[in-house]
């Protein structure tokens, strides 16, 4: 069961957010702010190369009110493993040790360290905030880019499928895996809280649209994160100790309502839209509620 | 103190154990693995209270050790060759973040072509990364250098690599005198310097503009320069406490009244001692300088020891392609404009190639044969 989060009872103070240099409407910053509402002061965070690593501060100024380390691209979960070991050896308890990567720093260049930390069942958790392309370098294709999406180095659209990181992390045999969305903050916060309360490794994958990369207005990031869930393409669920549970029931709006307004899908074919719709219909018809 | 037969790997592990490391991480590689296994056994047997992170790669091993150090733990790793190359990116981070990490390196030749034999190419590849580098001539050195490395690293907030050669040292037993744990504990008081501190939150490695970056780098280099005085002090303190003289930055061996000097680092120093003794008994005015510290480079101290010689034979168990031996290159740069001596860069023993007394004699002879050019270079044993 997921703890209910009462948004009105959350602390007013932000431990991440004010003064960050993210774009207006940046979903990465939204995700960070939501997370810190529940993780609170006794949290240490490592963030590999990504927008999120750079938008929290410059020189001697930072918006982070917790210990934060901008790590190298490949190794945030390994660094966090070391931090946890050092805290344990000093008897420092009740600290959330988090690694927080983008889709590249989690699924691609950062995958080896993530997989290693998960397999060792380190007492940390990893959050992947996924904007489905390499936005910190201008929006190139990565493994989390969906098929047919246009990127700054795929003018004809990506020819292959998005790698299913949640499934991959689930088969590591870790205790807790969950998907989340910035458009469902109570759900996102409850999952982070659960990951923080558990011993051992947890993995949370947040869909966090980038309006620049996706080709949508900057005030629509939350809206498109919501449509991704409602159309059925981004299912919100968790797998806790092997038990799978959907945490938000989608209305199943047409997939095209999510896809068509995004410029990155401007070259998508009717066949591909039909395929996606069929995939959603089959999935929800088969799995049920 | 009693003497015990032990391999270089065992000496490295014992040095780390006596230094009471708190977090260990490594990724197995040959020939460093026996030191790793020994440390893991200490932990499993309850002889060492240390957290071990079984990293899935060398890169993650150093990253984990870095994380532990940032959070205030005395941290150690050991590796060599390809593992060290894979760690390189993290090695720069450790140095740039001024973390007092100590790393053992069982020096081995770099691929390609594949070789598992001893050489200094791996250490030399890290010559610009900001770590202090100490070289060990024998297994006793490995133990003493490892303990001293923690003191140096923690005083300067600068990481230290302790080099010892694969097989020649890692897998060969020698007599080693081990100090008591109590005395080492007194020599190495634990002073925590956590950067990742829950009670004092800080942003680490934020985006840095050019003026700040330059300043950080200046201070980082300043620490390396300060090491030239701290390392001899630590060596002196160690001598007072444990009775063994590690000789600070370098050791001058039979350097009185010499015309010709050999300069070397690592295990080949012992072989060169034999040749010097041999040639001295035949009346040749030859001596030896053992370089203990390669980074920072003690150019001034080397010059003081070598300024009156006519010939310098530099034994380089490495090759910087298109340039020459790293040690000779550094010496030539440090001596520029100050000397008329012949400095002969001798590339020797690459990938485990024979580097015994005969080969060093060949190197010495080549130096005196090449007086036409004061800046010469030869490959020994092709």
Coordinates of C-alpha atoms in Angstrom, one line a residue, chain A residues 34-138:
Chain A
X34 CA 8.7 17.5 -5.1
X35 CA 11.2 15.0 -3.9
X36 CA 12.8 17.3 -1.3
X37 CA 9.3 18.0 0.2
X38 CA 9.3 14.5 1.6
X39 CA 13.0 13.5 1.8
X40 CA 13.9 16.5 4.0
X41 CA 17.1 17.6 5.7
X42 CA 18.6 14.2 6.5
X43 CA 19.3 13.5 2.9
X44 CA 22.6 13.4 0.9
X45 CA 22.3 13.5 -2.9
X46 CA 24.7 12.7 -5.7
X47 CA 23.9 13.8 -9.2
X48 CA 25.9 12.8 -12.3
X49 CA 26.4 15.1 -15.3
X50 CA 23.0 16.3 -16.3
X51 CA 20.9 19.5 -16.3
X52 CA 19.9 18.7 -12.7
X53 CA 23.6 18.6 -11.7
X54 CA 24.2 22.1 -13.0
X55 CA 21.0 24.0 -12.4
X56 CA 21.3 23.8 -8.6
X57 CA 24.2 26.2 -8.2
X58 CA 27.2 28.1 -9.6
X59 CA 30.5 28.8 -7.9
X60 CA 29.8 29.4 -4.3
X61 CA 26.0 29.6 -4.5
X62 CA 23.6 26.7 -4.4
X63 CA 19.9 26.2 -3.9
X64 CA 20.5 22.8 -2.3
X65 CA 20.1 22.9 1.4
X66 CA 21.4 19.4 1.8
X67 CA 24.8 17.9 1.0
X68 CA 24.9 17.7 -2.8
X69 CA 27.7 16.3 -5.0
X70 CA 27.8 16.7 -8.7
X71 CA 29.5 13.5 -9.7
X72 CA 31.1 12.2 -12.9
X73 CA 28.7 10.9 -15.5
X74 CA 29.1 7.1 -14.9
X75 CA 29.2 6.6 -11.2
X76 CA 26.7 8.4 -9.0
X77 CA 25.3 5.1 -7.4
X78 CA 28.9 4.0 -6.7
X79 CA 29.7 7.3 -5.0
X80 CA 26.5 7.0 -3.0
X81 CA 27.5 3.4 -2.0
X82 CA 30.7 4.9 -0.6
X83 CA 28.9 7.6 1.2
X84 CA 26.6 5.1 2.9
X85 CA 29.6 3.0 3.9
X86 CA 31.3 6.0 5.4
X87 CA 28.2 6.9 7.4
X88 CA 27.8 3.4 8.6
X89 CA 31.4 3.2 9.8
X90 CA 30.9 6.5 11.7
X91 CA 27.6 5.3 13.2
X92 CA 25.6 8.1 11.5
X93 CA 22.1 6.9 11.1
X94 CA 18.8 7.9 9.6
X95 CA 20.2 9.6 6.5
X96 CA 18.7 9.1 3.0
X97 CA 21.5 8.5 0.6
X98 CA 20.2 9.1 -2.9
X99 CA 21.7 9.1 -6.4
X100 CA 19.7 11.0 -8.9
X101 CA 20.5 10.7 -12.6
X102 CA 19.0 11.8 -15.9
X103 CA 18.2 9.1 -18.5
X104 CA 21.8 9.1 -19.8
X105 CA 23.3 9.0 -16.3
X106 CA 20.9 6.1 -15.4
X107 CA 20.1 4.1 -18.4
X108 CA 23.2 4.6 -20.7
X109 CA 26.6 5.9 -19.5
X110 CA 25.5 5.5 -15.9
X111 CA 24.0 2.1 -16.2
X112 CA 27.0 0.0 -15.1
X113 CA 27.3 1.6 -11.7
X114 CA 23.5 1.6 -11.3
X115 CA 23.3 -2.1 -12.0
X116 CA 26.2 -2.8 -9.7
X117 CA 24.8 -0.9 -6.8
X118 CA 21.4 -2.6 -7.3
X119 CA 22.9 -6.0 -7.5
X120 CA 24.8 -5.4 -4.2
X121 CA 21.5 -4.2 -2.7
X122 CA 23.2 -1.1 -1.4
X123 CA 21.2 0.8 1.2
X124 CA 20.6 3.7 -1.1
X125 CA 18.0 4.5 -3.8
X126 CA 18.4 5.8 -7.3
X127 CA 16.0 8.2 -9.1
X128 CA 16.1 8.5 -12.8
X129 CA 14.4 11.7 -14.1
X130 CA 13.7 10.9 -17.7
X131 CA 13.2 13.5 -20.3
X132 CA 13.9 11.0 -23.1
X133 CA 16.8 12.6 -24.6
X134 CA 20.2 14.1 -23.8
X135 CA 19.0 17.6 -23.1
X136 CA 22.1 18.9 -21.2
X137 CA 24.0 18.7 -24.5
X138 CA 21.3 20.0 -26.7

